[in-house]
XYZ file of C-alpha atoms in Angstrom:
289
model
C -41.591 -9.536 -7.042
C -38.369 -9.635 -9.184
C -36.705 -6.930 -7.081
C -37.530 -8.618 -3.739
C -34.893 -10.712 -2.805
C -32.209 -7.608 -3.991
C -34.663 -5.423 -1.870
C -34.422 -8.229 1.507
C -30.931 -8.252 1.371
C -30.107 -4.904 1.132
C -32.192 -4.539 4.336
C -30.240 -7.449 5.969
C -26.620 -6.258 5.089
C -27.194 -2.392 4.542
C -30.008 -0.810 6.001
C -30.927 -3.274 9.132
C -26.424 -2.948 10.196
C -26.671 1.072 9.838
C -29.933 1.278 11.983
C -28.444 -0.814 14.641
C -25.246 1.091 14.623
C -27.256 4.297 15.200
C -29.123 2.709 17.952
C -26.117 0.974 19.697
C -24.328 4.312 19.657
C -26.630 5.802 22.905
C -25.417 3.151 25.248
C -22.260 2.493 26.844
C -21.100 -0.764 28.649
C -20.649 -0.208 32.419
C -20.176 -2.827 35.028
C -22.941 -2.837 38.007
C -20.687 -4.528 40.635
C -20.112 -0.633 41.736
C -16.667 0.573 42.889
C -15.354 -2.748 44.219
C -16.606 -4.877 41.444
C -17.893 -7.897 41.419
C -21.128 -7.279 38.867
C -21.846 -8.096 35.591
C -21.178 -5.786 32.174
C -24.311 -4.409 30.817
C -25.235 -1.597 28.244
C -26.469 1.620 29.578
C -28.239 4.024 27.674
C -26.247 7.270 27.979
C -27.857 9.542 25.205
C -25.570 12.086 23.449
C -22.525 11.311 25.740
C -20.952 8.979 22.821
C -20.912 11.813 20.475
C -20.070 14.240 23.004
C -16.797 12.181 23.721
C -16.077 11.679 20.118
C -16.162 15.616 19.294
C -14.321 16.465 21.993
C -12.018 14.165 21.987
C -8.071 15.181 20.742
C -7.221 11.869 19.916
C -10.212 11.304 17.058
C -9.080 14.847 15.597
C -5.544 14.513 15.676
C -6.337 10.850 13.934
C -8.316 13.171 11.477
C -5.918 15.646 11.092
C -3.628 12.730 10.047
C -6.228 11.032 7.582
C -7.156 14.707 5.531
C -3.272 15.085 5.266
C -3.106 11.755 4.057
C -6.154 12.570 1.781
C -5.002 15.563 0.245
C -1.556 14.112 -1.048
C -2.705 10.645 -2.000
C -6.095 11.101 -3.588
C -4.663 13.706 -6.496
C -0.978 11.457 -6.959
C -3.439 8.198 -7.279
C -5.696 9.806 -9.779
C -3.253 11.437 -11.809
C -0.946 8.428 -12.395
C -4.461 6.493 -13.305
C -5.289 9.403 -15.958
C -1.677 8.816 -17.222
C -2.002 5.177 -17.094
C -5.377 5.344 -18.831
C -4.165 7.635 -21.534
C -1.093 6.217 -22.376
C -3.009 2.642 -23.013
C -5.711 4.198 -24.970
C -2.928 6.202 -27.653
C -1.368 3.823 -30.253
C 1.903 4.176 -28.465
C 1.117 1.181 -26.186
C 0.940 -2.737 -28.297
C -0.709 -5.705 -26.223
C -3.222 -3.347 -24.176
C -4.586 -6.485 -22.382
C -1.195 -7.168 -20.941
C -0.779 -3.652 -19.458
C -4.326 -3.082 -18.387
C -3.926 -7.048 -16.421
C -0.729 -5.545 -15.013
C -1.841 -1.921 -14.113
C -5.738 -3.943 -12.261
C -3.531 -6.993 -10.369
C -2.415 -5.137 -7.566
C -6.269 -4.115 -6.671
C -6.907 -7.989 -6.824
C -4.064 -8.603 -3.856
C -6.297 -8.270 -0.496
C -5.441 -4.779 1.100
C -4.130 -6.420 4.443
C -1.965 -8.973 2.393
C -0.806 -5.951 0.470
C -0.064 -4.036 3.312
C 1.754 -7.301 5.122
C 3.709 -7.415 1.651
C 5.028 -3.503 1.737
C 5.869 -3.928 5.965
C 8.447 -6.653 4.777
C 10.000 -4.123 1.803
C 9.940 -1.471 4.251
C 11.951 -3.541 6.764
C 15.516 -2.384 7.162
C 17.344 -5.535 8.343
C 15.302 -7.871 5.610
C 14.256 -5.456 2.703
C 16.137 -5.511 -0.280
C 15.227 -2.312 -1.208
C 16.345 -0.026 2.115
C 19.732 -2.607 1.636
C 19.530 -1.643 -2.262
C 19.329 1.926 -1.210
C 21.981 1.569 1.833
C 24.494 -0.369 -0.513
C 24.563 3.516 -2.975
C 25.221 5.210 0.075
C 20.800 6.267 0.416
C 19.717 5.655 4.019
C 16.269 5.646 4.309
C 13.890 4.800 7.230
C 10.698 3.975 5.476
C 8.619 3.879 9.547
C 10.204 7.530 10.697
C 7.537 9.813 12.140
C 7.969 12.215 9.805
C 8.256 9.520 6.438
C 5.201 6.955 7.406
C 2.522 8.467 6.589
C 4.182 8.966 3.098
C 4.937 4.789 3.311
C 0.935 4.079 3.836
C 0.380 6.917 0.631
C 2.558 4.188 -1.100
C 0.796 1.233 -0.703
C -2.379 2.468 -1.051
C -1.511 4.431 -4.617
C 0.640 1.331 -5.449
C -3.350 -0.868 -4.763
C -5.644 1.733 -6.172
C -4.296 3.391 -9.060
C -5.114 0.506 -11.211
C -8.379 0.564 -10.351
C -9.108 4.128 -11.151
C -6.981 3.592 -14.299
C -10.088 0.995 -15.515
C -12.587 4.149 -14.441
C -10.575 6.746 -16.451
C -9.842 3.861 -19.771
C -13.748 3.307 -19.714
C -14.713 6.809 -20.065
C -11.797 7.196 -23.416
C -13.120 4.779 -24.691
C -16.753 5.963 -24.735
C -15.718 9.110 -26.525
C -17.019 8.869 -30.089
C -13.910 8.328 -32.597
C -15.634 10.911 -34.893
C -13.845 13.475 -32.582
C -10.834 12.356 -32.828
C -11.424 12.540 -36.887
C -12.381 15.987 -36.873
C -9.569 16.874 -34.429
C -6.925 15.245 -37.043
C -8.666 17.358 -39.995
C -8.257 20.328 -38.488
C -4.994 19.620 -37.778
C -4.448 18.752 -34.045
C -1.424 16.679 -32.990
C -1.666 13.219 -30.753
C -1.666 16.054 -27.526
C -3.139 18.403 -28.842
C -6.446 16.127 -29.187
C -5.453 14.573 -25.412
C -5.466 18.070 -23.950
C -8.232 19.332 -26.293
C -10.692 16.120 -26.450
C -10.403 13.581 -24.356
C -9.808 15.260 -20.802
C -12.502 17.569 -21.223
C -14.331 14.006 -22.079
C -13.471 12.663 -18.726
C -14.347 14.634 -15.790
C -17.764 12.845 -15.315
C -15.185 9.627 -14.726
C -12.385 12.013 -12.766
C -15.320 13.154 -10.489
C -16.561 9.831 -9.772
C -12.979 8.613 -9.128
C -12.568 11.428 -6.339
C -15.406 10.908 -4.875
C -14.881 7.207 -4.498
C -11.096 7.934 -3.410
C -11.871 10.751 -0.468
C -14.700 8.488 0.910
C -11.899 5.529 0.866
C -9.262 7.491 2.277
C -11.364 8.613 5.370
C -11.565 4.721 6.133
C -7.788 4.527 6.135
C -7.585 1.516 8.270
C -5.483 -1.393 6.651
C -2.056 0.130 6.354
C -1.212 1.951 9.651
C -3.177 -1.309 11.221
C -0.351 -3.691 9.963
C 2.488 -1.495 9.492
C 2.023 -0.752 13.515
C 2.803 -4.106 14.076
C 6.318 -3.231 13.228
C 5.945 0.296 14.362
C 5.091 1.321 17.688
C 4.678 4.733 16.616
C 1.854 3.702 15.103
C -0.484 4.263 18.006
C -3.820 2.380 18.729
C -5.924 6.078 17.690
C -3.209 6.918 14.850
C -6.641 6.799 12.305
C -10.131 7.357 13.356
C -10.894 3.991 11.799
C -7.655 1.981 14.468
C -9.570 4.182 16.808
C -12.866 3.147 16.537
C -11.576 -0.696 16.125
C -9.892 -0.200 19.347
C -12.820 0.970 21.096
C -14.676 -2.084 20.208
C -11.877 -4.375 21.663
C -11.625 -2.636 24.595
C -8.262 -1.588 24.178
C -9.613 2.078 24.293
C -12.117 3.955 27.297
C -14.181 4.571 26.737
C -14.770 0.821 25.312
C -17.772 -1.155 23.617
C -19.940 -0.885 20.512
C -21.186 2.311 21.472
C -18.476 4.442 21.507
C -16.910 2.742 18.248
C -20.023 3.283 16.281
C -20.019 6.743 17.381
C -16.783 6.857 15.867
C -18.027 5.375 13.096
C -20.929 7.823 12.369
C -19.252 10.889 12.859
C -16.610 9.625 10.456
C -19.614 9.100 7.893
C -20.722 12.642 7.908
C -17.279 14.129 7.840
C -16.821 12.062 4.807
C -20.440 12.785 3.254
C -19.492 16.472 4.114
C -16.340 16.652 1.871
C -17.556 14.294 -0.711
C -20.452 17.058 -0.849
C -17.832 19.761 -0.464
C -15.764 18.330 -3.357
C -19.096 17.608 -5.592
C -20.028 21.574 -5.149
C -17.066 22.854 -6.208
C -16.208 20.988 -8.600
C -20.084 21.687 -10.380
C -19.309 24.934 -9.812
C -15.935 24.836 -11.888
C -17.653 23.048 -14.853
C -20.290 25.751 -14.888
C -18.154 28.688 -14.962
């Protein structure tokens, strides 16, 4: 009886949204008026065909290609700045650790789009001070070139998340009994010696975690390349399988509606389930050996 409510609205905002998803993804809206139109829009159960267009389409893999590139340069800079972060507050180098840890969490605590909204601006070559910063030491930079925005999104989402995993990887230092660190010091280890030697090998419960949670968020890579393509038309309406997916449901994309988009949607959850799985094997496999 306790667990009830929890257990009713975990149906209502978890399960009972998933289920429905699933379902809505076998139909399509179609209009009935025929060739010359005139008819109504209704939803037409088409089976498979959703999925079909999704894995087959280039646009959703080329969106993907984009997101696992993204993945695989963000997810280890974020985590190894937070393991710095974390490590440098936890030594006795660092005075006034609440100050730095506030600091290090705020930008997590700014909503993603008003973060995103907030880089787009500093990215901005005829209002940013920074490109005019840049411009005025003779460094010309164009922060929305093809071949430099992807590396602009990497930035704000780092510059949002880092903190975040930072409280992750200080939470697991300072579970780590101090008796180690005591023994370490008799035996004569220096301040890196017992980082190296004690407290990474104390973390990667909290570095696995941290991964996980970070290549499960970067598959969703939605916010950033949604505002910055306000200000860059490069920035097509597929660019990530999440804008694509979005798009779908606005019509903006054809095949259009809630069936194709939560198509999208699915087959975006078991790519990510797949490397989060991937990632979990391997890296049980490194521990063990």
């Amino acid at each position: 009886m306790f667990m009830l409510p929890f257990v009713l609205l975990f149906l209502l905002v978890f399960v009972f949204p998933i289920v429905y998803a699933i379902y809505s993804s076998f139909f399509q809206q179609v209009a009935t008026g025929g060739a010359y139109g005139g008819g109504e829009v209704v939803n037409k159960f088409v089976g498979f065909e959703n999925f079909k267009y999704v894995i087959t389409s280039d646009k959703f893999w080329g969106g993907m290609g984009r997101v696992l590139i993204y993945t695989v340069i963000q997810v280890p800079l974020m985590i190894i700045s937070a393991l710095v972060l974390a490590m440098l507050i936890d030594s006795f180098i660092i005075k006034h650790v609440g100050g730095f840890r506030l600091g290090y969490f705020l930008p997590y605590a700014i909503p993603g789009v008003i973060a995103s909204i907030i880089w787009v601006y500093l990215y901005n070559g005829q209002i940013s001070p920074i490109v005019k910063g840049l411009a005025a030491i003779g460094i010309h930079v164009d922060f929305f070139a093809s071949n430099v925005v992807l590396a602009s999104m990497v930035n704000i989402t780092t510059w949002t998340f880092t903190g975040y995993n930072m409280l992750i990887f200080l939470s697991a230092l300072q579970a780590i009994p101090h008796d180690l660190y005591e023994a370490a010091r008799i035996d004569g280890a220096n301040g890196w010696q017992i980082a190296m030697k004690v407290k990474l090998p104390n973390v990667r419960g909290a570095a696995l975690l941290a991964m996980l949670l970070s290549i499960v968020g970067t598959i969703q890579l939605f916010n950033e390349p949604q505002v910055m393509h306000t200000a860059d038309p490069g920035i097509n309406n597929y660019y990530t399988p999440m804008m694509m997916a979005f798009n779908s449901s606005r019509g903006f994309l054809t095949p259009k509606g809630a069936g194709p988009s939560n198509a999208i949607a699915i087959v975006m959850a078991i790519i990510a389930g797949l490397l989060a799985m991937a990632y979990a094997f391997i890296e049980r496999k490194v521990n063990e050996s």
